[in-house]
PDB file of C-alpha atoms and ligand atoms in Angstrom:
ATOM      1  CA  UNK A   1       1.561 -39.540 -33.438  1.00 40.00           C
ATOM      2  CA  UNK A   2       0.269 -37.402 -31.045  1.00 45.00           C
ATOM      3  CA  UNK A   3       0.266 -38.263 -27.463  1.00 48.00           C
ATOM      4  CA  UNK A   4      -2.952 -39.695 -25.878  1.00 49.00           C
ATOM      5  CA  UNK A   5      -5.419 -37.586 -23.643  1.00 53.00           C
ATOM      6  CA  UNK A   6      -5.525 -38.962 -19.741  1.00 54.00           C
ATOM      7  CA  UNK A   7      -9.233 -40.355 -20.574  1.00 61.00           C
ATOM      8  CA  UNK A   8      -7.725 -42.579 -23.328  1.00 67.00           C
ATOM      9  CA  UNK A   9      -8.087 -46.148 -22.999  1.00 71.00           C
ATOM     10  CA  UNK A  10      -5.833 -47.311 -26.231  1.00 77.00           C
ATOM     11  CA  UNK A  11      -2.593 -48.707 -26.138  1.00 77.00           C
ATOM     12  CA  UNK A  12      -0.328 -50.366 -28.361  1.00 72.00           C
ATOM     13  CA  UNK A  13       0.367 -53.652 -30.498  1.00 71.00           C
ATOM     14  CA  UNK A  14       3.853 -53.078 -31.634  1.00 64.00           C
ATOM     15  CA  UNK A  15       3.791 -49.715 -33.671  1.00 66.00           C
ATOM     16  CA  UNK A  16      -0.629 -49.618 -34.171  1.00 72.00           C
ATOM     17  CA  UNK A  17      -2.711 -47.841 -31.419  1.00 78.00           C
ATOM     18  CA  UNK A  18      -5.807 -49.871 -30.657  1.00 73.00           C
ATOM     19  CA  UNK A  19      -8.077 -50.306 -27.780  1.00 81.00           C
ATOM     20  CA  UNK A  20      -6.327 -51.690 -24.523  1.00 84.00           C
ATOM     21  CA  UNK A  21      -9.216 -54.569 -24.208  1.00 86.00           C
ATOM     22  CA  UNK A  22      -8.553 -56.052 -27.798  1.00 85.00           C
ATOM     23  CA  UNK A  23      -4.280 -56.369 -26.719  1.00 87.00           C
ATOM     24  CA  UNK A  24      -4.247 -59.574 -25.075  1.00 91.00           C
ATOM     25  CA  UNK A  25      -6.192 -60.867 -27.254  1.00 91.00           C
ATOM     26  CA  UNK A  26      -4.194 -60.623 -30.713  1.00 87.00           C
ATOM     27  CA  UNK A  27      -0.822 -60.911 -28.654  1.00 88.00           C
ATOM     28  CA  UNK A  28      -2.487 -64.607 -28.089  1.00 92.00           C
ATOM     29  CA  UNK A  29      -3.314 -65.165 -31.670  1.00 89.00           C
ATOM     30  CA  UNK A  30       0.132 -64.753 -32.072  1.00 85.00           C
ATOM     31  CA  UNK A  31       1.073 -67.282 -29.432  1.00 89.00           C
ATOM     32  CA  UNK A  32      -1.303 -69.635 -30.649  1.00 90.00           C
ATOM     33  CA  UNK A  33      -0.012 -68.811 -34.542  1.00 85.00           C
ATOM     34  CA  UNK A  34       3.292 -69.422 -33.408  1.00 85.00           C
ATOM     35  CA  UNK A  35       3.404 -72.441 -30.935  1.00 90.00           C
ATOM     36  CA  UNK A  36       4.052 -75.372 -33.001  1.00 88.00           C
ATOM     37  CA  UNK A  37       7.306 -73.228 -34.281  1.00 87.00           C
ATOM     38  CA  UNK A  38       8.265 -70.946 -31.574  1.00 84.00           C
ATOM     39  CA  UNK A  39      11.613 -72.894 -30.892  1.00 85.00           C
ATOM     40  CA  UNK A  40      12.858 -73.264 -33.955  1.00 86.00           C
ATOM     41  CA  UNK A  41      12.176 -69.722 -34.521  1.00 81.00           C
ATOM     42  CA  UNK A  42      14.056 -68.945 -31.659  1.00 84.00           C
ATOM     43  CA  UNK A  43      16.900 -70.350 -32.739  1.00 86.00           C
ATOM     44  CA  UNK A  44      17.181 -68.704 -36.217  1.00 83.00           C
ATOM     45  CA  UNK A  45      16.015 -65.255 -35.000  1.00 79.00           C
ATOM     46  CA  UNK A  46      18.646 -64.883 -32.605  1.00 84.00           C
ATOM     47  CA  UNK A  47      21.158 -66.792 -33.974  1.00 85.00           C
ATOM     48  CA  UNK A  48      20.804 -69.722 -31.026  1.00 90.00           C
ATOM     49  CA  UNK A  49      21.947 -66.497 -28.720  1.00 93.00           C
ATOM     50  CA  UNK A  50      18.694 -66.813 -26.693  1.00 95.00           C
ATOM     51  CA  UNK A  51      20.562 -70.238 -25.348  1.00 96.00           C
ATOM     52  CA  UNK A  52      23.200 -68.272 -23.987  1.00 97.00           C
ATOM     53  CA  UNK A  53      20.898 -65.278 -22.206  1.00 97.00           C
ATOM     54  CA  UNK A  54      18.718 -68.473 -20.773  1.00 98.00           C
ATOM     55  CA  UNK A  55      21.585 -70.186 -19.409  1.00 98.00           C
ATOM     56  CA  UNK A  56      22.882 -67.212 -17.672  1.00 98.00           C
ATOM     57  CA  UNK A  57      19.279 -66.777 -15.879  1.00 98.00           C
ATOM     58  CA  UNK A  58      19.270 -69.865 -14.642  1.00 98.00           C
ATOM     59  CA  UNK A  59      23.068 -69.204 -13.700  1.00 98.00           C
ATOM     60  CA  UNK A  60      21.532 -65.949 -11.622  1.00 98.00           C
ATOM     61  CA  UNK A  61      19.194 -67.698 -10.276  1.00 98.00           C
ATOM     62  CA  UNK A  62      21.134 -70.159  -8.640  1.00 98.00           C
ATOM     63  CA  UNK A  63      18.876 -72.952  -7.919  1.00 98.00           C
ATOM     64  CA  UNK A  64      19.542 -75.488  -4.827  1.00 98.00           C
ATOM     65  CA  UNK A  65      21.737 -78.082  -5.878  1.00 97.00           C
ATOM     66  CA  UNK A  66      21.600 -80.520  -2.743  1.00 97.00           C
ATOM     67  CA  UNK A  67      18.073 -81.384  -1.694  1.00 97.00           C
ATOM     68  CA  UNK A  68      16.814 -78.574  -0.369  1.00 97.00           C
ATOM     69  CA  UNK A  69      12.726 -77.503  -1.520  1.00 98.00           C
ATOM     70  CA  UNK A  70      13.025 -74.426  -3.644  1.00 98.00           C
ATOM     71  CA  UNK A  71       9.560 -73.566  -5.579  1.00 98.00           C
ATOM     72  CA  UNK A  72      10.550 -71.680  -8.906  1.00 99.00           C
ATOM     73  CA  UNK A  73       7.047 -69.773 -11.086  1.00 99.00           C
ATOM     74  CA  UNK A  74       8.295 -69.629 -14.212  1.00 99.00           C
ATOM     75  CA  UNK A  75       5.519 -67.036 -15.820  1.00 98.00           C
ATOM     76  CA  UNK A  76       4.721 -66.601 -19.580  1.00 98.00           C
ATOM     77  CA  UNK A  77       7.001 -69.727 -19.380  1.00 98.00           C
ATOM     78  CA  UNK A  78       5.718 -70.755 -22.811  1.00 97.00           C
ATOM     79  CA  UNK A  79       7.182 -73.879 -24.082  1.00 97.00           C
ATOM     80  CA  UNK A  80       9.294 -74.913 -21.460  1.00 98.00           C
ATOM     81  CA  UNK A  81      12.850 -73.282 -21.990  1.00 97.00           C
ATOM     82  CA  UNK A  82      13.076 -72.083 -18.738  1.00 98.00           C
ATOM     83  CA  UNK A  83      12.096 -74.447 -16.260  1.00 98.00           C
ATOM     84  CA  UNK A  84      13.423 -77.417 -18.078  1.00 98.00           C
ATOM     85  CA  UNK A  85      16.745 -75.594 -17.851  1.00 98.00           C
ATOM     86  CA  UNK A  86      16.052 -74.580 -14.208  1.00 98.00           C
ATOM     87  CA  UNK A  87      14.694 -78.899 -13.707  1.00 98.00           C
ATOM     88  CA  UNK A  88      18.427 -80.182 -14.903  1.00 98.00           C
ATOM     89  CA  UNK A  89      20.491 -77.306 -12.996  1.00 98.00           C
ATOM     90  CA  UNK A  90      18.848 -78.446  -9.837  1.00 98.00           C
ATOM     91  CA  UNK A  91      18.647 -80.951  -6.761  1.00 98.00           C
ATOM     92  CA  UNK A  92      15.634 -83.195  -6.914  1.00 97.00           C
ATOM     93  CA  UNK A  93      13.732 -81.088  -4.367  1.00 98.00           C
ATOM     94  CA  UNK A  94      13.346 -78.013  -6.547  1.00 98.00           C
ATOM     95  CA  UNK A  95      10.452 -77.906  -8.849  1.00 98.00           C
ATOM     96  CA  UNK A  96       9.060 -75.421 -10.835  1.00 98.00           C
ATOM     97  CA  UNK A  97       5.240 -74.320 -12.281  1.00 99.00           C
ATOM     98  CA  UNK A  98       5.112 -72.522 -15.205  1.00 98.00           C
ATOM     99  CA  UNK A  99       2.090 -70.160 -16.033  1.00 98.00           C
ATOM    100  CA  UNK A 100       0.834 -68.764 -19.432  1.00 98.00           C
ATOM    101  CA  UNK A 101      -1.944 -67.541 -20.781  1.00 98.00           C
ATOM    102  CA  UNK A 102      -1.629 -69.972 -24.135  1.00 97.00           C
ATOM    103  CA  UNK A 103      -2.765 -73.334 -23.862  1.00 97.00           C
ATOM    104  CA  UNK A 104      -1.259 -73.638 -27.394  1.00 97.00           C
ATOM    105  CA  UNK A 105       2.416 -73.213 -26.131  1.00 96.00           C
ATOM    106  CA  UNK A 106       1.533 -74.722 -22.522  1.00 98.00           C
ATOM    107  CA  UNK A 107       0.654 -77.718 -24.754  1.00 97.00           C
ATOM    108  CA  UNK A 108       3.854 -78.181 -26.107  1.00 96.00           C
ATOM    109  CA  UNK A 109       6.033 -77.339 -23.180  1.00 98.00           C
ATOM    110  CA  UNK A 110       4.043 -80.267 -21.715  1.00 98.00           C
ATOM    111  CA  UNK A 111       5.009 -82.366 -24.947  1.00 98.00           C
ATOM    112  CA  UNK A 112       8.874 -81.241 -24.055  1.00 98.00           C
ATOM    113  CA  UNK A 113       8.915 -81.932 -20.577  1.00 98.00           C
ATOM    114  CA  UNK A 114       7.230 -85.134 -20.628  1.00 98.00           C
ATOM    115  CA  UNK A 115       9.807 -86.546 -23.096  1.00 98.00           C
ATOM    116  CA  UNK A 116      12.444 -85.152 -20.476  1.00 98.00           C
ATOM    117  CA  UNK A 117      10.738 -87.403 -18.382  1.00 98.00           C
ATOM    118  CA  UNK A 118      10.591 -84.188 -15.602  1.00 98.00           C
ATOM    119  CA  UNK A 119       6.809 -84.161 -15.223  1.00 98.00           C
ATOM    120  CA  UNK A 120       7.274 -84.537 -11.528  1.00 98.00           C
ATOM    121  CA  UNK A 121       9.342 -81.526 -11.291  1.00 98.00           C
ATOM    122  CA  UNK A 122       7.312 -79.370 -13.505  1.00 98.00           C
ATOM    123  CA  UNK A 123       3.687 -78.454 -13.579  1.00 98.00           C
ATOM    124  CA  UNK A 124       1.966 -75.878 -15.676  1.00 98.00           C
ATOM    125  CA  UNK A 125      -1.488 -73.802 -15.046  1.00 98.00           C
ATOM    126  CA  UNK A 126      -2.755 -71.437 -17.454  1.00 98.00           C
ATOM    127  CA  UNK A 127      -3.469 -68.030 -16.290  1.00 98.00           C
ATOM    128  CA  UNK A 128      -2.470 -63.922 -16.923  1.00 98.00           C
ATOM    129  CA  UNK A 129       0.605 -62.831 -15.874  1.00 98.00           C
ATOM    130  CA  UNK A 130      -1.706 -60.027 -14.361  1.00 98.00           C
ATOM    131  CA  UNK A 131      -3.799 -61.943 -12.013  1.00 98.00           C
ATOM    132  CA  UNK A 132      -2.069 -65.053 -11.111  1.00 98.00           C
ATOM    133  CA  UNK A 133      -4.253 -68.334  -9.637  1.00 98.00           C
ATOM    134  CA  UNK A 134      -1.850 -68.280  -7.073  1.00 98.00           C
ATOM    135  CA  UNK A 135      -2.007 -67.212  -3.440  1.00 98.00           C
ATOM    136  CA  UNK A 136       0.228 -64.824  -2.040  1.00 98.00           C
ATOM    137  CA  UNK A 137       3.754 -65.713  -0.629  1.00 98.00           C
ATOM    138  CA  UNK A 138       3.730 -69.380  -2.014  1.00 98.00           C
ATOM    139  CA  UNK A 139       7.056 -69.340  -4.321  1.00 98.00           C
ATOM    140  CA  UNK A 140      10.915 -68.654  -3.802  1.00 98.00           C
ATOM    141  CA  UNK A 141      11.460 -67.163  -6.889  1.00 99.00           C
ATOM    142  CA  UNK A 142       9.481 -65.723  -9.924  1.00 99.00           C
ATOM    143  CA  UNK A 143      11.068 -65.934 -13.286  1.00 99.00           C
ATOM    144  CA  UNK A 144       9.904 -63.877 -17.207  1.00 98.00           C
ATOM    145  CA  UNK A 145      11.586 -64.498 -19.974  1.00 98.00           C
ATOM    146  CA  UNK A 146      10.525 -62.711 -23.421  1.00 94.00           C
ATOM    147  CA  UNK A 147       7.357 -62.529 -21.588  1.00 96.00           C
ATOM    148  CA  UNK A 148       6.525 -59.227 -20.060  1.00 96.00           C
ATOM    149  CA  UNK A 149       6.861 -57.219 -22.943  1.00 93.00           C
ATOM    150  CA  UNK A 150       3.640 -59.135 -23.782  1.00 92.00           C
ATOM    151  CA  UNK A 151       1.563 -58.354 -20.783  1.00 95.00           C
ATOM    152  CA  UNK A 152      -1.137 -54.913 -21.382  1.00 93.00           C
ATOM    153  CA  UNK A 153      -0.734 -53.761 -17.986  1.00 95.00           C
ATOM    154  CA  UNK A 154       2.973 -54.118 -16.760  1.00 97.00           C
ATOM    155  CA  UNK A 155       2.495 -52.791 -13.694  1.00 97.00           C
ATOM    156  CA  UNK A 156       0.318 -54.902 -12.811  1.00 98.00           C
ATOM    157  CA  UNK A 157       2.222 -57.896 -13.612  1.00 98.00           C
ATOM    158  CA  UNK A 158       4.755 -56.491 -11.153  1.00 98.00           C
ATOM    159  CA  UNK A 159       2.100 -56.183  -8.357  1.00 98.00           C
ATOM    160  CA  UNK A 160       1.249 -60.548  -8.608  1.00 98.00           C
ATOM    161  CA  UNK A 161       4.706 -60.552  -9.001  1.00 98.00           C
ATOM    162  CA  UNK A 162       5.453 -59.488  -5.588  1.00 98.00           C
ATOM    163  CA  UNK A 163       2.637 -60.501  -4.079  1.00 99.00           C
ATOM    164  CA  UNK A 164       2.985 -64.260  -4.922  1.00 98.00           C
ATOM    165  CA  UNK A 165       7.073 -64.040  -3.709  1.00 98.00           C
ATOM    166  CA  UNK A 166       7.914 -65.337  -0.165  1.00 98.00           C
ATOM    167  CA  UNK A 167       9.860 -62.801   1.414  1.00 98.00           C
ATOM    168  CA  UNK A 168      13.374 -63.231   0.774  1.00 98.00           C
ATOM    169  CA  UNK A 169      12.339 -64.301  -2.621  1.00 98.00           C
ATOM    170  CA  UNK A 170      13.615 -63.322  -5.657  1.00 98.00           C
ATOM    171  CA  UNK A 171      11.867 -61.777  -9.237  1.00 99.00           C
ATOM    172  CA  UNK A 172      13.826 -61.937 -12.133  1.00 98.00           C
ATOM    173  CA  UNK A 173      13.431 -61.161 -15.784  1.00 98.00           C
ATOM    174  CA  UNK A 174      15.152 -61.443 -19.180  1.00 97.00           C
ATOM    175  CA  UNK A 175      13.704 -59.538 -21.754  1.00 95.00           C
ATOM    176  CA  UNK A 176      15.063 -57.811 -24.970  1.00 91.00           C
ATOM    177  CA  UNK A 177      16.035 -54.099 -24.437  1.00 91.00           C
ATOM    178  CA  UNK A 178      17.408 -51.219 -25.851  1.00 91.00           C
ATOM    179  CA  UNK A 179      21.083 -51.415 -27.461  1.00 90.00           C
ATOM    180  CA  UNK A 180      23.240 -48.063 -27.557  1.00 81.00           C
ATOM    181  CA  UNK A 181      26.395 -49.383 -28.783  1.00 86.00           C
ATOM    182  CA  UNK A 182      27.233 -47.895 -32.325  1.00 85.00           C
ATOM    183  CA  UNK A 183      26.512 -49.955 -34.983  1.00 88.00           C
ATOM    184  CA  UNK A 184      25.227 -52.733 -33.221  1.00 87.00           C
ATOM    185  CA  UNK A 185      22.444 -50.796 -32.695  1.00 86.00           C
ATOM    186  CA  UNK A 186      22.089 -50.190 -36.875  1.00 86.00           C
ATOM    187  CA  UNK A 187      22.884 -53.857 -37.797  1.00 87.00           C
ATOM    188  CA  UNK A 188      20.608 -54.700 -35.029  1.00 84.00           C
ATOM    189  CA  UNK A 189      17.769 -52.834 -36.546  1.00 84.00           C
ATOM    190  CA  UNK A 190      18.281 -54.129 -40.177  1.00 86.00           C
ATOM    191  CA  UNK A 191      18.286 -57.785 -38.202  1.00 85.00           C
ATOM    192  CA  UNK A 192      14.900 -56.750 -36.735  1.00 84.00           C
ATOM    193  CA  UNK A 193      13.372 -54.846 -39.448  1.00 84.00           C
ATOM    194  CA  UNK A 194      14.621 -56.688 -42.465  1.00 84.00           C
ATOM    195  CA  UNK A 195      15.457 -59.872 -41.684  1.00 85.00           C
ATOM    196  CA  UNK A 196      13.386 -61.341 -38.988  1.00 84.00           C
ATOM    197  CA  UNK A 197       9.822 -61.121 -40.680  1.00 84.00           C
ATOM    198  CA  UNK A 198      11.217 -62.787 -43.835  1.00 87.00           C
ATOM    199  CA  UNK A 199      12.731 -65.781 -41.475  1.00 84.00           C
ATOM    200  CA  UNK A 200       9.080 -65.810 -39.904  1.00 81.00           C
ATOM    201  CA  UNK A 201       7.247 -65.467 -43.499  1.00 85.00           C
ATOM    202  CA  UNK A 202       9.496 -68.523 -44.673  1.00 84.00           C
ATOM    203  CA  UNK A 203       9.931 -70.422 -41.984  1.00 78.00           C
ATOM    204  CA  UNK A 204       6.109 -70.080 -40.213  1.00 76.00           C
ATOM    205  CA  UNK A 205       4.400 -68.395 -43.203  1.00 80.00           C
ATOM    206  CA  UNK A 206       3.553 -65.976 -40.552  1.00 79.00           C
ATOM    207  CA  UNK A 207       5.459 -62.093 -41.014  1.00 82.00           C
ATOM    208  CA  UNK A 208       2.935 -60.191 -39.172  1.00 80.00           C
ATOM    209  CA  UNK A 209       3.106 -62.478 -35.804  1.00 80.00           C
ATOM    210  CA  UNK A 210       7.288 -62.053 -35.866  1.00 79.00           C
ATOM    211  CA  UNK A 211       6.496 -57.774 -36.927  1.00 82.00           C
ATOM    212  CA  UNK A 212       4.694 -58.044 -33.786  1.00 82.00           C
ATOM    213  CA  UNK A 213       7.472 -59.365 -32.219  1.00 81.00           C
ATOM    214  CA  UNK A 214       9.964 -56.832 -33.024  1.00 82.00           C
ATOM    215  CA  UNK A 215       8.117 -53.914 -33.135  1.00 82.00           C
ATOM    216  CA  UNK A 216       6.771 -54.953 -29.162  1.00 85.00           C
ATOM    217  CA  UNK A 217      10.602 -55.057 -28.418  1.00 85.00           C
ATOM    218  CA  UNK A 218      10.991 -51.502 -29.822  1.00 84.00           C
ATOM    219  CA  UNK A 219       7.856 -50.603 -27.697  1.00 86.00           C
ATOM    220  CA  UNK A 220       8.914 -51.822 -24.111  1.00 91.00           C
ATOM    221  CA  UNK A 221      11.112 -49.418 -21.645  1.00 95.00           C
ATOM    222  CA  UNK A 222      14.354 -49.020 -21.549  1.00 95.00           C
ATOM    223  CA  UNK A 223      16.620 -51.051 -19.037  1.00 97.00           C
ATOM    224  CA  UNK A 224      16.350 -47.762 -16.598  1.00 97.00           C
ATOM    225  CA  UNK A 225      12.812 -47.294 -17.177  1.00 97.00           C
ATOM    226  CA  UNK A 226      12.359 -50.659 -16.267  1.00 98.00           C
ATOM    227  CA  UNK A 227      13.935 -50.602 -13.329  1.00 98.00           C
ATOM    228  CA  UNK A 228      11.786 -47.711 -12.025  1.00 98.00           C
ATOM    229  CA  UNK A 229       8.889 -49.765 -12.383  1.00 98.00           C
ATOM    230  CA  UNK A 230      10.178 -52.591 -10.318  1.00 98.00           C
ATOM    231  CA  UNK A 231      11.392 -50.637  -7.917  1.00 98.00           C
ATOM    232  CA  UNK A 232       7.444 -48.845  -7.759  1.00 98.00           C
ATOM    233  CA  UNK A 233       6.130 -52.673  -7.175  1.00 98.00           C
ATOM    234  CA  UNK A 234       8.093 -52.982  -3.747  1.00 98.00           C
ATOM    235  CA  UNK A 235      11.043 -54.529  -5.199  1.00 98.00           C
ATOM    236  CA  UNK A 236      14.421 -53.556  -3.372  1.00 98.00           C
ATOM    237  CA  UNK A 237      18.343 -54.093  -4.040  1.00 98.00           C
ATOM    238  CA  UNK A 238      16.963 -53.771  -7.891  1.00 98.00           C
ATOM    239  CA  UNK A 239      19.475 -54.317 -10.167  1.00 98.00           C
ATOM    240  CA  UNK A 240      20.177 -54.847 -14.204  1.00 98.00           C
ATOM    241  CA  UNK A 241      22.883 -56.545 -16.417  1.00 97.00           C
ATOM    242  CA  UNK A 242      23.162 -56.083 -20.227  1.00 97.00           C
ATOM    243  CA  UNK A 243      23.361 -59.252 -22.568  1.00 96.00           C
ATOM    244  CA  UNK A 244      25.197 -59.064 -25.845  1.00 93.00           C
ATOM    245  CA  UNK A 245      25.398 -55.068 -25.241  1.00 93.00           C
ATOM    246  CA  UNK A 246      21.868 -54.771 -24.215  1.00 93.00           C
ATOM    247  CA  UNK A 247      19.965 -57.032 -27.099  1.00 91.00           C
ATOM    248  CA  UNK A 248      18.888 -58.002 -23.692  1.00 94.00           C
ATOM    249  CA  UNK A 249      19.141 -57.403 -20.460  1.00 97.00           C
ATOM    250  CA  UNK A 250      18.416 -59.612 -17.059  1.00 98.00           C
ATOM    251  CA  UNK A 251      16.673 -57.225 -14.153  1.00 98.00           C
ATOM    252  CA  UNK A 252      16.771 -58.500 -10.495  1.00 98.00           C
ATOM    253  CA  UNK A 253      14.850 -57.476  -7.369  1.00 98.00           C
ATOM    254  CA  UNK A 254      14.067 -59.232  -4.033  1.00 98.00           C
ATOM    255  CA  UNK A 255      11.289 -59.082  -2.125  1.00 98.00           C
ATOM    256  CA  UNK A 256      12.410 -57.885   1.312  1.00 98.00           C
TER     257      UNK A 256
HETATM  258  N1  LIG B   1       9.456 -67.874 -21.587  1.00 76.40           N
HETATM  259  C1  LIG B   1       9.445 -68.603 -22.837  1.00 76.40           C
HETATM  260  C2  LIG B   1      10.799 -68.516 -23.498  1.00 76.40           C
HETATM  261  O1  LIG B   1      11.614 -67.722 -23.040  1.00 76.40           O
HETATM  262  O2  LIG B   1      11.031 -69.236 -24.471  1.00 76.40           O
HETATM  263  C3  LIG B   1       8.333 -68.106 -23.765  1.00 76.40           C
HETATM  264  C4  LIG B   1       8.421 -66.674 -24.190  1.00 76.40           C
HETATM  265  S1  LIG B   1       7.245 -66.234 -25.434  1.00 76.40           S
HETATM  266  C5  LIG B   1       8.116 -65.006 -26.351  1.00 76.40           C
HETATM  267  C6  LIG B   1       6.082 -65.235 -24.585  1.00 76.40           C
HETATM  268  C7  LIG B   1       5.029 -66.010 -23.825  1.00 76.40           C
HETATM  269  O3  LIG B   1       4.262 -65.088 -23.063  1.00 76.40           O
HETATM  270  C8  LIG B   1       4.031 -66.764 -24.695  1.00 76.40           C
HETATM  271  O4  LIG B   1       4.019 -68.117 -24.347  1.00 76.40           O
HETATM  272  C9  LIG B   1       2.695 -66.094 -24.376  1.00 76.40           C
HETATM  273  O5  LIG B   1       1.594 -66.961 -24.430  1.00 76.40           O
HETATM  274  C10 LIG B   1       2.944 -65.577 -22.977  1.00 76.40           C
HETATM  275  N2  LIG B   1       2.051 -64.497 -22.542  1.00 76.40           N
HETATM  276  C11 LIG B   1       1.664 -63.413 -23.243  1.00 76.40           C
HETATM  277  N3  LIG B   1       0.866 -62.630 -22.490  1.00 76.40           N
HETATM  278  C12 LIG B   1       0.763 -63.232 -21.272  1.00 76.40           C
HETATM  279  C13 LIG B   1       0.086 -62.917 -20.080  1.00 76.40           C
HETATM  280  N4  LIG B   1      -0.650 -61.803 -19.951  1.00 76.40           N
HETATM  281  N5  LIG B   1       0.194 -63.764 -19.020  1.00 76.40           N
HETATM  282  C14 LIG B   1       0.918 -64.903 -19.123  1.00 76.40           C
HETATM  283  N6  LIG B   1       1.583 -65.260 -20.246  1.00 76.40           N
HETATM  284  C15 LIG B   1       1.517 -64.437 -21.304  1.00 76.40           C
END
């Protein structure tokens, strides 16, 4: 493919070039495709090892234990993994909102967290990753998880990032990234190219949504390239840890 000229205004949707206005859209059909089955998915697609990576998160994020207020946003936060996880690893003053774009999977993370009875810990607002409804400095800590890849304009996602943080507060994201350990990185690539889109077709009658899906992973920088951006954003002390030799990865930055 050859590369794009500076006046073009296409972009990608896993391995197809189309117009940059029509991305958001079909990356929400997805969404809303895949809503009702995203956590089952989850589960057979990694092999429950997205359990793990979400657990550690939490575990960097460190939430107040004792009573202290702590404000998490838990963006793209989907159907509830994350701040359910954050709700029950923290003291009663910590609460969390998530934001997506999907009222499909906002709908059932609210099914999920009212039948963990945690409605008064977590709230939920719709709204783009890339121009939050939120005013600036009003949370302690931002949170991403298998959600940035997603976004059309990353940067910009990394601008409301920072501007939303308190100072002193924290961004983190998990997100699949590149693997460069031999053979993992082969039997990784049959797993995504081979096996995944058959467990969607079967499971969700849906292949093309979970192609998306891998292909998007493929498509999103590398753990260093990452951490450029977040750096560019205003982020400092930026760091990054591999998970399961760089399936995924965890990046960190504070807002100083
Ligand atoms: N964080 C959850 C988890 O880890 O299970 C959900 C991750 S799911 C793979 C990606 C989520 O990103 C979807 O719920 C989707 O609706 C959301 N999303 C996609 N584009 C977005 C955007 N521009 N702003 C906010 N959310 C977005």
């Amino acid at each position: 493919m050859s590369e794009p000229s500076a006046d073009d205004t296409s972009t990608t949707f896993g391995f197809r070039r189309i117009e940059e206005t029509e991305r958001q859209g079909l990356v929400n059909r997805v969404f809303a495709s895949v809503a009702e089955r995203y956590d089952l998915m989850n589960d057979l697609m990694s092999g429950g090892l997205h359990r793990l990576w979400k657990r550690d998160l939490i575990g960097t994020l460190n939430p107040p234990r004792g009573d202290q207020p702590f404000h998490l946003l838990d963006v793209a936060g989907g159907t509830g993994d994350i701040s359910l996880r954050y709700a029950r690893a923290s003291g009663p003053n910590a609460v969390a909102t998530l934001c997506d774009i999907s009222p499909e999977m906002i709908a059932v993370g609210e099914r999920r967290v009212a039948d963990a009875g945690l409605q008064n810990r977590i709230s939920f607002k719709e709204g783009n990753a890339e121009e939050l409804p939120f005013a600036d400095r009003s949370f302690d800590a931002y949170t991403i998880a298998f959600g940035i890849r997603n976004v059309t304009h990353i940067d910009k996602a990394l601008a409301e990032a920072y501007r939303v943080l308190k100072i002193g507060g924290r961004f983190l994201c998990l997100e699949f990234s590149h693997v460069d350990v031999p053979i993992l990185d082969r039997l990784y690539d049959f797993h995504s190219f081979e096996v995944i889109p058959r467990i969607g077709q079967a499971v969700a009658g849906d292949a093309d949504s979970y192609r998306y899906l891998v292909e998007s992973i493929r498509k999103f920088p590398n753990q260093e390239k990452f951490a450029a951006l977040i750096r560019n954003a205003g982020f400092e002390r930026v760091s990054c840890r591999n998970l399961t030799g760089g399936v995924a990865a965890i990046h960190s930055g504070w807002k100083l």
